[in-house]
Amino acid sequence: MNPPNGFDVSRRGVVLGTAATGAVSALGVSPVYAQAATPASAASVSAPVTARVSVTVNGEARALELDTRTTLLDALREHLHLTGSKKGCDHGQCGACTVIVDGRRINSCLSLAVMHEGASVTTIEGLGGPDNLHPLQAAFVKHDGYQCGYCTPGQICSAVAMLDEVKAGLPSHVSDDLLAAPELDGAELRERMSGNICRCGAYSNIAEAITEVAGRKA
Amino acid sequence: MKPFTFERAASPAEAAAAAARTPGSKFIAGGTNLLDLMKLQIETPAHLIDVNGLGLDAIDLIPEGGLRIGALVRNTDLAADERVRRDYGVLSRALLSGASGQLRNKATTAGNLLQRTRCPYFYDTAQPCNKRQPGSGCSALGGFSRQHAVMGVSDACIATHPSDMAVAMRVLDAKVETVRPDGNKRSVPIAEFHTLPGDTPQVENTLAPGELITAVTLPPPVGGTQIYRKVRDRASYAFALVSVAAIVQRDGSGRVALGGVAHKPWRVEAAEAELPNGPKAAAEKLLAGARTTPDNAYKIPLVERTLGAVLAKARG
Ligand SMILES: Cc1cc2nc3c(=O)[nH]c(=O)nc-3n(C[C@H](O)[C@H](O)[C@H](O)COP(=O)(O)OP(=O)(O)OC[C@H]3O[C@@H](n4cnc5c(N)ncnc54)[C@H](O)[C@@H]3O)c2cc1C
Ligand code: SF4
């Protein structure tokens, strides 16, 4: 199949977006794409576009058909009903949406779900539940690492991945020696957790909870 | 967000070609700046080209010396690379001073270079802004301009480039490697990569439409004491008001670039001859021709003092 511009489809990247209004080929070459290649057409897409994505969430394989605009956060909350991950600012500034993707903490609000094909996502629900708390979840309860609790899932997911970063020897802004193995003192902990804001200001208790688990791990 | 179609590019050249033939298309890497702006409809691409799967995520030694950093290398991985920590400490330091752990895990080398200004009027779609909407006026001139530029400004725009990483790249004389839609490749010195606002503040760099960044190269290590000092409103997780990237040699000679003062990392090679004469002499040359507002005039003495602190630290 050759679209109007004469490019060979098989040699191009796969177009995943499919306009809700049109039929698609097996490779998902969208009519919108072909239309966009016509110089006269305006550079906008009027109808929502959907695409399929397969991800593993908390160990379970999930296949979704989503509007391409769906963030990973909205996919988790609105489509998979995993509402532990929170929407705070929705602009990567507060950290309430932090989840762990392929072992790394990210802001799920600033990431498109369709960009996570084949990824493995861990949310607060995947770390542990009421009957089998993750050590960090238990420590937050013990040290009262919250007041309203809204930032807590993000704080805990962030802390789990952060402890792995320390173990892997990643330096931080406050590390004196870039080449030395970092030690998680108070300044290091605060710097490394600065992407998680707590409006209630439970920081001292959050720091105590993380410090306890870090100590136990070391 | 406006609806958009989405594709995963298969190779760098094909990504560039796809961008050139698809009106309204944009590359997406980490997405941490583009998606932020799309949510506010400041960016409204009709088509996104995901460049994450292009294999541009390695850091390789260049046989003649230096490093080639793939465009998709994450800020976290670049800052943590053993060779970067050892030989290009100013780059590790600059990266680690930016954003948060979560964001650096996603943010890429190319995306970081191309991140857009944090001018509050650029973000506020209810306000005139020449960068967002050419010809509409600049709200920062005569408005709240505490964060804004003092060097290389124009009557059309006084925005700063917000990247920390780019300031370190500038002091290291990095080069930006690209591939164009016609398949041609080129390598642009970082000094010629970002542009000043002039009459066209919507133009921020010298990339052609559809041109894809494939890598950033660093020349062989130059040694010296490497320092990145960032002054900001909070101790962490805030953009620079002023920053200084410096490489100082034992004899007091060195290089310095500034962040937070211009539409691009600010380096004046002539100022570097003054470094052995102290921060006042060097800052005077660096900031010659400065144009301030009542809100941001503080940046002039702040640059001199920050440079003073950096030079003192370099002396040990
Ligand atoms: C809350 C917050 C705080 C932050 N604080 C700081 C800070 O203190 N210091 C700092 O320096 N930065 C900071 N940042 C900005 C952050 O560093 C950038 O968002 C990030 O580096 C952008 O990289 P990305 O890969 O996510 O880019 P994307 O968002 O994917 O892309 C950005 C732009 O680059 C283009 N692009 C991407 N890859 C390529 C390529 N290979 N070739 C051509 N074009 C390409 C895209 O089309 C887009 O226009 C902060 C961001 C947030 C949200
Ligand atoms: S300084 Fe530049 S970005 Fe800010 S309002 Fe003026 S034109 Fe827009």
Coordinates of C-alpha atoms and ligand atoms in Angstrom, one line a residue:
Chain A
M1 CA 0.0 0.0 0.0
N2 CA 1.4 3.4 -1.0
P3 CA 0.0 6.5 0.6
P4 CA -0.4 9.5 -1.8
N5 CA 3.1 10.9 -1.0
G6 CA 4.7 7.8 -2.6
F7 CA 6.5 6.6 0.5
D8 CA 6.6 2.9 1.1
V9 CA 4.7 2.1 4.2
S10 CA 6.8 -0.9 5.2
R11 CA 9.9 1.3 5.4
R12 CA 8.4 3.8 7.6
G13 CA 7.7 3.8 11.3
V14 CA 4.4 2.3 12.3
V15 CA 1.7 4.9 12.7
L16 CA -0.2 3.9 15.7
G17 CA -2.8 6.6 15.9
T18 CA -6.1 5.7 14.3
A19 CA -8.8 8.3 13.8
A20 CA -12.1 7.4 15.3
T21 CA -13.7 8.3 12.0
G22 CA -11.8 6.0 9.6
A23 CA -10.9 2.4 8.9
V24 CA -7.3 1.3 9.4
S25 CA -5.0 -1.2 7.8
A26 CA -3.3 -4.0 9.7
L27 CA -0.3 -1.8 10.4
G28 CA -2.5 0.9 11.6
V29 CA -1.6 3.5 9.0
S30 CA -4.2 6.1 9.7
P31 CA -6.2 8.0 7.2
V32 CA -5.3 11.1 9.2
Y33 CA -1.7 10.5 8.3
A34 CA -2.4 10.3 4.6
Q35 CA -4.6 13.3 4.8
A36 CA -1.9 15.2 6.6
A37 CA 0.4 14.6 3.7
T38 CA -1.8 16.7 1.5
P39 CA -0.3 20.2 1.6
A40 CA -3.7 21.9 1.6
S41 CA -4.9 20.3 4.8
A42 CA -4.7 22.2 8.0
A43 CA -2.3 21.0 10.7
S44 CA -4.9 19.8 13.1
V45 CA -6.8 16.7 13.9
S46 CA -10.4 17.3 14.6
A47 CA -11.6 13.9 16.0
P48 CA -10.0 12.1 19.0
V49 CA -7.5 9.4 17.9
T50 CA -7.1 6.1 19.6
A51 CA -4.3 3.6 19.9
R52 CA -3.7 0.3 21.5
V53 CA -1.1 -0.2 24.2
S54 CA 0.0 -3.3 26.2
V55 CA 1.6 -2.8 29.6
T56 CA 2.3 -4.9 32.7
V57 CA 0.8 -3.2 35.8
N58 CA 1.7 -4.6 39.2
G59 CA 2.6 -7.9 37.5
E60 CA -0.5 -8.2 35.5
A61 CA -0.6 -7.9 31.7
R62 CA -3.1 -5.3 30.6
A63 CA -4.2 -4.3 27.1
L64 CA -5.9 -0.9 26.6
E65 CA -7.3 1.1 23.7
L66 CA -6.8 4.7 24.6
D67 CA -7.2 8.2 23.2
T68 CA -3.6 9.1 22.3
R69 CA -3.8 12.0 24.7
T70 CA -4.2 9.8 27.8
T71 CA -1.4 10.2 30.2
L72 CA 0.0 7.1 32.0
L73 CA -1.6 8.6 35.2
D74 CA -5.1 8.8 33.6
A75 CA -4.7 5.3 32.2
L76 CA -3.9 3.9 35.6
R77 CA -6.6 5.9 37.5
E78 CA -9.5 6.2 35.0
H79 CA -9.1 3.0 32.9
L80 CA -7.5 0.5 35.3
H81 CA -9.1 2.0 38.3
L82 CA -5.9 2.0 40.3
T83 CA -6.6 5.3 42.1
G84 CA -3.7 5.1 44.5
S85 CA -1.6 7.2 42.2
K86 CA -2.8 10.8 42.7
K87 CA -3.3 13.7 40.4
G88 CA -1.9 16.8 42.2
C89 CA -0.7 19.5 39.8
D90 CA -0.8 17.4 36.6
H91 CA 2.4 19.3 35.5
G92 CA 5.3 17.3 37.0
Q93 CA 5.7 19.8 39.9
C94 CA 4.3 17.9 42.9
G95 CA 5.2 14.2 42.6
A96 CA 1.9 12.9 43.8
C97 CA 1.6 10.8 40.5
T98 CA 5.0 9.1 41.0
V99 CA 5.0 5.5 39.9
I100 CA 7.9 3.1 39.1
V101 CA 8.3 2.2 35.4
D102 CA 10.9 -0.5 34.6
G103 CA 12.5 0.1 37.9
R104 CA 12.6 3.9 37.7
R105 CA 10.5 6.5 39.4
I106 CA 8.7 8.9 37.0
N107 CA 5.9 11.5 37.0
S108 CA 3.1 9.5 35.4
C109 CA 1.3 12.8 34.6
L110 CA 4.0 13.9 32.2
S111 CA 4.1 10.7 30.2
L112 CA 1.7 9.4 27.5
A113 CA 0.3 5.9 28.1
V114 CA 0.9 5.0 24.4
M115 CA 4.6 5.6 25.0
H116 CA 4.8 2.7 27.4
E117 CA 4.2 -0.3 25.1
G118 CA 5.7 -3.3 26.8
A119 CA 6.6 -1.5 30.0
S120 CA 6.3 -2.8 33.5
V121 CA 4.6 -0.4 35.9
T122 CA 4.5 -0.6 39.7
T123 CA 2.0 1.6 41.6
I124 CA 1.4 1.9 45.3
E125 CA -1.2 -0.9 45.0
G126 CA 1.6 -3.2 43.6
L127 CA 4.0 -2.4 46.5
G128 CA 1.8 -3.9 49.1
G129 CA -1.7 -3.9 50.6
P130 CA -3.3 -3.6 54.1
D131 CA -2.3 -7.2 54.9
N132 CA 1.2 -7.2 53.4
L133 CA 2.6 -3.7 53.7
H134 CA 5.8 -2.9 52.0
P135 CA 8.4 -1.9 54.6
L136 CA 8.1 1.7 53.5
Q137 CA 4.4 1.7 53.8
A138 CA 4.7 0.3 57.3
A139 CA 7.3 2.9 58.2
F140 CA 5.1 5.7 57.0
V141 CA 2.3 4.4 59.2
K142 CA 4.6 4.0 62.2
H143 CA 6.1 7.5 61.8
D144 CA 2.9 9.2 60.8
G145 CA 4.5 10.3 57.5
Y146 CA 1.5 12.3 56.4
Q147 CA -1.5 14.3 57.5
C148 CA -4.1 14.3 54.7
G149 CA -2.3 11.4 52.9
Y150 CA -2.8 12.7 49.3
C151 CA 1.0 12.8 48.5
T152 CA 1.7 9.6 50.3
P153 CA 1.5 7.0 47.5
G154 CA 3.8 9.2 45.4
Q155 CA 6.2 9.7 48.4
I156 CA 6.4 6.0 48.9
C157 CA 6.9 5.0 45.3
S158 CA 9.5 7.7 45.0
A159 CA 11.3 6.6 48.1
V160 CA 11.4 2.9 47.0
A161 CA 13.1 3.8 43.7
M162 CA 15.2 6.5 45.4
L163 CA 16.7 3.9 47.8
D164 CA 17.6 1.8 44.8
E165 CA 19.3 4.8 43.2
V166 CA 21.4 5.3 46.3
K167 CA 22.3 1.6 46.3
A168 CA 23.4 1.9 42.6
G169 CA 25.7 4.7 43.6
L170 CA 24.0 7.6 41.8
P171 CA 25.3 11.0 42.9
S172 CA 23.0 13.9 43.8
H173 CA 23.3 17.7 43.8
V174 CA 24.5 17.7 47.4
S175 CA 27.1 14.9 47.1
D176 CA 30.5 16.4 47.9
D177 CA 32.4 13.9 45.9
L178 CA 30.8 12.9 42.5
L179 CA 32.7 9.6 42.5
A180 CA 32.2 8.4 46.0
A181 CA 29.5 6.0 47.1
P182 CA 26.6 8.2 48.4
E183 CA 25.5 7.9 52.0
L184 CA 21.9 8.7 52.8
D185 CA 22.3 11.4 55.4
G186 CA 19.6 14.0 56.1
A187 CA 20.8 16.4 53.3
E188 CA 21.0 13.7 50.7
L189 CA 17.6 12.3 51.6
R190 CA 15.9 15.7 51.4
E191 CA 17.6 16.6 48.1
R192 CA 16.7 13.2 46.6
M193 CA 13.1 13.4 47.7
S194 CA 12.6 17.1 46.6
G195 CA 10.4 16.1 43.7
N196 CA 7.7 15.1 46.2
I197 CA 5.9 18.0 47.8
C198 CA 3.8 17.6 50.9
R199 CA 1.3 20.4 51.4
C200 CA 0.7 19.4 55.0
G201 CA 4.4 19.7 55.7
A202 CA 4.9 16.2 57.2
Y203 CA 8.5 16.2 55.9
S204 CA 10.2 15.4 59.2
N205 CA 8.1 12.3 59.7
I206 CA 8.5 11.3 56.1
A207 CA 12.3 11.6 56.5
E208 CA 12.2 9.5 59.6
A209 CA 10.2 6.8 57.9
I210 CA 12.6 6.6 55.0
T211 CA 15.7 6.8 57.2
E212 CA 14.5 3.8 59.2
V213 CA 13.9 1.7 56.1
A214 CA 17.2 2.8 54.6
G215 CA 19.0 1.9 57.8
R216 CA 17.5 -1.5 57.9
K217 CA 18.4 -2.1 54.2
A218 CA 22.0 -1.1 54.6
Chain B
M1 CA -4.8 18.8 24.9
K2 CA -5.7 18.8 21.2
P3 CA -6.1 15.4 19.5
F4 CA -3.0 14.1 17.6
T5 CA -1.9 11.1 15.7
F6 CA 1.1 9.1 17.0
E7 CA 3.8 7.1 15.4
R8 CA 7.0 5.4 16.5
A9 CA 9.8 6.2 14.1
A10 CA 11.9 3.3 12.9
S11 CA 15.2 5.2 12.3
P12 CA 16.6 8.7 12.9
A13 CA 16.5 9.5 9.1
E14 CA 12.9 8.3 8.9
A15 CA 11.9 10.3 11.9
A16 CA 13.2 13.4 10.3
A17 CA 11.6 12.6 7.0
A18 CA 8.2 11.9 8.7
A19 CA 8.4 15.2 10.5
A20 CA 9.1 17.1 7.3
R21 CA 6.2 15.6 5.4
T22 CA 3.6 15.7 8.2
P23 CA 2.4 19.2 8.9
G24 CA 2.0 20.1 12.6
S25 CA 4.3 17.2 13.7
K26 CA 6.7 17.2 16.7
F27 CA 9.2 14.8 18.1
I28 CA 8.5 13.5 21.6
A29 CA 11.3 12.2 23.8
G30 CA 10.8 12.3 27.6
G31 CA 7.7 14.4 27.1
T32 CA 8.4 16.3 30.3
N33 CA 8.3 19.7 28.6
L34 CA 6.2 19.0 25.5
L35 CA 3.3 17.4 27.4
D36 CA 3.3 20.1 30.0
L37 CA 2.9 22.7 27.2
M38 CA 0.4 20.5 25.3
K39 CA -1.9 20.4 28.3
L40 CA -2.0 24.2 28.3
Q41 CA -2.4 24.3 24.5
I42 CA 0.7 26.3 24.2
E43 CA 2.0 23.5 21.9
T44 CA -0.7 21.9 19.7
P45 CA 1.0 19.3 17.5
A46 CA -1.3 17.3 15.2
H47 CA 1.1 14.5 15.0
L48 CA 3.7 13.1 17.5
I49 CA 6.7 11.2 16.4
D50 CA 8.1 9.1 19.3
V51 CA 11.9 9.0 19.0
N52 CA 12.5 6.8 22.1
G53 CA 13.0 3.6 20.2
L54 CA 15.7 4.9 17.8
G55 CA 18.7 3.4 19.7
L56 CA 20.1 6.9 20.4
D57 CA 20.6 6.1 24.1
A58 CA 24.3 5.2 24.4
I59 CA 27.3 7.2 25.6
D60 CA 30.3 6.2 23.5
L61 CA 33.9 7.1 23.6
I62 CA 35.0 9.0 20.4
P63 CA 38.2 7.3 19.2
E64 CA 40.0 10.6 18.8
G65 CA 39.0 11.6 22.3
G66 CA 35.8 12.9 23.8
L67 CA 32.3 11.5 24.3
R68 CA 29.3 11.0 22.0
I69 CA 26.1 11.3 24.0
G70 CA 23.0 9.9 22.3
A71 CA 20.1 12.3 22.0
L72 CA 17.9 10.0 24.1
V73 CA 20.3 9.5 27.0
R74 CA 18.4 10.3 30.1
N75 CA 19.6 13.2 32.3
T76 CA 19.9 10.7 35.2
D77 CA 22.2 8.4 33.2
L78 CA 24.3 11.2 31.8
A79 CA 24.9 12.7 35.2
A80 CA 25.8 9.3 36.6
D81 CA 28.1 8.1 33.8
E82 CA 31.5 7.3 35.3
R83 CA 33.4 9.2 32.6
V84 CA 31.2 12.2 32.9
R85 CA 31.6 12.3 36.6
R86 CA 35.3 12.0 36.4
D87 CA 36.2 14.1 33.3
Y88 CA 33.2 16.5 32.8
G89 CA 32.1 17.1 36.4
V90 CA 30.5 20.5 35.5
L91 CA 28.0 18.6 33.3
S92 CA 27.1 16.1 36.1
R93 CA 26.7 18.9 38.5
A94 CA 24.6 21.0 36.2
L95 CA 22.3 18.0 35.5
L96 CA 21.9 17.1 39.1
S97 CA 21.0 20.7 40.0
G98 CA 18.0 20.5 37.6
A99 CA 14.4 19.4 38.1
S100 CA 13.8 16.3 40.3
G101 CA 14.8 12.6 40.4
Q102 CA 11.6 11.6 38.7
L103 CA 12.0 14.2 35.9
R104 CA 15.7 13.5 35.3
N105 CA 14.7 9.8 34.8
K106 CA 12.6 10.8 31.8
A107 CA 14.3 14.0 30.5
T108 CA 16.6 13.4 27.6
T109 CA 19.8 15.2 26.3
A110 CA 18.0 16.6 23.2
G111 CA 14.8 17.4 25.0
N112 CA 16.7 19.3 27.7
L113 CA 18.5 21.5 25.1
L114 CA 15.1 22.2 23.4
Q115 CA 13.1 22.9 26.5
R116 CA 11.2 26.2 26.3
T117 CA 11.3 29.2 28.6
R118 CA 9.6 29.4 32.0
C119 CA 8.5 33.0 31.5
P120 CA 5.2 33.1 33.3
Y121 CA 3.5 35.1 30.5
F122 CA 4.5 32.4 28.0
Y123 CA 2.7 29.9 30.2
D124 CA -0.4 32.2 30.6
T125 CA -2.4 31.9 27.4
A126 CA -4.6 34.9 28.5
Q127 CA -1.6 37.2 28.3
P128 CA 0.1 38.6 25.2
C129 CA 3.4 37.0 24.4
N130 CA 5.5 37.3 21.3
K131 CA 7.1 34.0 21.7
R132 CA 3.8 32.1 22.0
Q133 CA 1.9 34.3 19.6
P134 CA 4.2 36.4 17.4
G135 CA 3.1 40.0 17.2
S136 CA 0.9 40.0 20.2
G137 CA 3.3 41.9 22.4
C138 CA 5.6 41.1 25.4
S139 CA 3.9 41.1 28.8
A140 CA 7.2 40.8 30.7
L141 CA 8.4 44.2 29.5
G142 CA 6.8 46.4 32.0
G143 CA 5.4 43.4 33.8
F144 CA 6.7 41.0 36.4
S145 CA 10.3 40.3 35.1
R146 CA 12.3 39.1 38.1
Q147 CA 13.4 35.9 36.3
H148 CA 14.1 37.5 33.0
A149 CA 17.1 38.0 30.8
V150 CA 19.6 40.9 31.1
M151 CA 21.9 40.0 28.1
G152 CA 21.0 39.8 24.4
V153 CA 17.4 40.9 25.0
S154 CA 15.2 42.6 22.4
D155 CA 12.1 44.8 22.4
A156 CA 10.2 41.7 21.5
C157 CA 11.2 39.3 24.2
I158 CA 13.3 39.1 27.4
A159 CA 12.9 35.4 28.2
T160 CA 15.7 33.2 29.4
H161 CA 16.6 29.7 28.4
P162 CA 16.0 27.6 31.5
S163 CA 18.3 24.7 31.0
D164 CA 21.1 24.0 33.4
M165 CA 22.6 21.3 31.3
A166 CA 23.0 23.6 28.3
V167 CA 25.2 26.0 30.3
A168 CA 27.6 23.2 31.1
M169 CA 27.6 22.0 27.5
R170 CA 28.5 25.6 26.5
V171 CA 31.5 25.8 28.8
L172 CA 32.6 22.4 27.6
D173 CA 32.3 23.4 23.9
A174 CA 29.9 20.6 23.0
K175 CA 28.6 20.1 19.5
V176 CA 25.0 19.1 18.5
E177 CA 24.8 16.4 15.9
T178 CA 21.7 16.2 13.7
V179 CA 20.1 14.5 10.7
R180 CA 18.0 16.5 8.3
P181 CA 14.9 15.3 6.5
D182 CA 17.0 14.8 3.3
G183 CA 19.2 12.5 5.2
N184 CA 22.1 14.9 5.5
K185 CA 24.0 15.1 8.8
R186 CA 25.7 18.0 10.4
S187 CA 27.4 19.0 13.7
V188 CA 26.6 22.4 15.2
P189 CA 28.8 24.0 17.8
I190 CA 26.6 24.7 20.9
A191 CA 27.6 28.4 20.6
E192 CA 25.7 28.5 17.3
F193 CA 22.8 26.3 18.4
H194 CA 20.6 28.5 20.5
T195 CA 19.6 31.9 19.1
L196 CA 18.8 35.3 20.7
P197 CA 15.2 36.6 20.5
G198 CA 15.6 39.5 18.1
D199 CA 12.4 40.1 16.2
T200 CA 11.5 36.4 16.2
P201 CA 11.4 35.1 19.7
Q202 CA 9.4 32.1 18.6
V203 CA 12.7 30.9 16.9
E204 CA 15.0 29.5 19.6
N205 CA 17.6 27.5 17.8
T206 CA 19.1 26.9 14.4
L207 CA 17.4 23.6 13.7
A208 CA 15.7 23.3 10.3
P209 CA 12.1 22.1 10.2
G210 CA 12.1 18.3 10.8
E211 CA 15.8 18.2 11.8
L212 CA 16.4 15.6 14.5
I213 CA 19.1 15.8 17.1
T214 CA 20.9 12.5 17.2
A215 CA 23.7 13.2 19.7
V216 CA 25.7 15.8 21.5
T217 CA 29.5 15.4 21.4
L218 CA 32.0 16.5 24.0
P219 CA 35.7 17.3 23.1
P220 CA 38.5 15.5 24.9
P221 CA 38.6 16.3 28.7
V222 CA 40.2 19.6 29.6
G223 CA 40.8 18.9 33.3
G224 CA 40.7 21.7 35.8
T225 CA 38.4 22.3 38.7
Q226 CA 34.8 22.0 37.4
I227 CA 32.1 23.8 39.2
Y228 CA 28.4 24.5 38.6
R229 CA 26.8 27.0 41.0
K230 CA 23.1 27.6 40.8
V231 CA 21.3 30.4 42.7
R232 CA 17.6 29.9 43.1
D233 CA 14.6 30.7 45.3
R234 CA 14.7 27.2 46.9
A235 CA 17.6 24.9 47.8
S236 CA 16.2 22.2 45.4
Y237 CA 13.7 21.8 42.6
A238 CA 13.7 25.3 41.2
F239 CA 15.0 27.0 38.1
A240 CA 18.1 29.2 38.2
L241 CA 17.9 32.9 38.8
V242 CA 21.6 32.9 37.9
S243 CA 24.0 30.1 37.4
V244 CA 27.7 29.9 36.7
A245 CA 29.4 27.0 35.0
A246 CA 33.2 27.2 35.3
I247 CA 36.3 25.3 34.5
V248 CA 39.3 26.7 36.3
Q249 CA 42.9 25.6 35.8
R250 CA 45.7 25.7 38.4
D251 CA 47.2 28.8 36.9
G252 CA 43.9 30.7 37.4
S253 CA 43.0 30.7 33.7
G254 CA 39.7 29.1 32.7
R255 CA 36.3 29.3 31.1
V256 CA 32.9 30.4 32.4
A257 CA 29.3 30.4 31.1
L258 CA 26.2 31.9 32.7
G259 CA 22.7 30.5 33.0
G260 CA 19.6 32.5 33.8
V261 CA 20.7 35.7 32.1
A262 CA 19.9 35.2 28.4
H263 CA 17.9 33.4 25.8
K264 CA 20.9 31.0 25.5
P265 CA 23.8 30.0 27.7
W266 CA 25.9 33.1 28.0
R267 CA 29.6 32.9 27.4
V268 CA 31.9 35.7 26.4
E269 CA 35.4 34.3 25.5
A270 CA 36.9 37.8 26.0
A271 CA 35.8 37.8 29.6
E272 CA 37.8 34.7 30.3
A273 CA 41.1 36.5 29.9
E274 CA 40.0 38.5 33.0
L275 CA 39.4 35.5 35.2
P276 CA 42.9 35.7 36.9
N277 CA 42.1 39.3 37.7
G278 CA 39.1 38.3 39.8
P279 CA 35.3 38.2 39.6
K280 CA 34.7 41.9 39.2
A281 CA 36.8 42.3 36.1
A282 CA 35.4 39.1 34.5
A283 CA 31.8 39.9 35.4
E284 CA 32.2 43.4 33.9
K285 CA 33.2 41.9 30.5
L286 CA 30.6 39.1 30.7
L287 CA 27.8 41.6 31.3
A288 CA 28.9 44.4 29.1
G289 CA 25.8 46.0 27.4
A290 CA 23.4 44.5 30.0
R291 CA 19.8 45.7 29.8
T292 CA 17.9 45.3 33.0
T293 CA 14.4 46.0 34.3
P294 CA 13.8 47.2 37.8
D295 CA 12.8 43.6 38.7
N296 CA 15.9 41.9 37.4
A297 CA 18.6 44.4 37.9
Y298 CA 19.7 42.4 40.9
K299 CA 21.1 39.8 38.5
I300 CA 24.1 42.1 37.7
P301 CA 25.6 42.0 41.3
L302 CA 24.4 38.5 41.7
V303 CA 26.5 37.3 38.8
E304 CA 29.6 39.0 40.1
R305 CA 29.1 37.5 43.6
T306 CA 28.3 34.0 42.3
L307 CA 31.3 34.1 40.1
G308 CA 33.4 35.3 43.1
A309 CA 32.2 32.3 45.1
V310 CA 33.0 29.9 42.3
L311 CA 36.5 31.3 41.8
A312 CA 37.1 31.2 45.6
K313 CA 36.0 27.6 45.7
A314 CA 38.2 26.7 42.7
R315 CA 41.2 28.1 44.5
G316 CA 40.3 25.8 47.4
Ligands
LIG1 C1 8.6 20.8 37.5 C2 9.8 20.9 36.6 C3 11.0 21.4 37.0 C4 12.1 21.5 36.2 N1 13.3 22.0 36.6 C5 14.3 22.2 35.8 C6 15.6 22.7 36.2 O1 15.7 23.1 37.4 N2 16.6 22.8 35.3 C7 16.5 22.4 34.0 O2 17.4 22.5 33.3 N3 15.3 21.8 33.6 C8 14.3 21.7 34.4 N4 13.1 21.2 34.0 C9 12.9 20.9 32.5 C10 13.4 19.5 32.1 O3 14.8 19.5 32.2 C11 12.9 19.3 30.7 O4 11.5 19.2 30.7 C12 13.5 18.1 30.0 O5 14.9 18.2 30.0 C13 13.0 18.0 28.6 O6 13.4 16.8 28.1 P1 12.4 15.7 27.4 O7 13.2 14.6 26.9 O8 11.4 15.4 28.4 O9 11.8 16.6 26.3 P2 10.4 16.6 25.5 O10 9.4 17.2 26.4 O11 10.2 15.2 25.0 O12 10.8 17.5 24.3 C14 11.1 18.8 24.4 C15 11.2 19.4 23.0 O13 12.3 18.8 22.3 C16 12.0 18.3 21.1 N5 12.8 17.1 20.9 C17 12.9 16.1 21.8 N6 13.9 15.2 21.3 C18 14.3 15.7 20.1 C19 15.3 15.3 19.2 N7 16.0 14.2 19.3 N8 15.5 16.1 18.1 C20 14.8 17.2 17.9 N9 13.9 17.6 18.7 C21 13.6 16.9 19.9 C22 10.5 18.0 21.2 O14 9.8 18.1 20.0 C23 10.1 19.2 22.1 O15 9.8 20.3 21.3 C24 12.0 21.1 34.8 C25 10.8 20.5 34.4 C26 9.7 20.4 35.2 C27 8.4 19.9 34.7
SF4_2 S1 9.6 37.7 27.7 FE1 9.3 36.5 25.8 S2 8.3 34.7 26.5 FE2 8.0 36.3 28.1 S3 6.1 37.4 27.6 FE3 7.8 38.5 26.6 S4 7.8 37.6 24.6 FE4 6.7 36.1 25.8

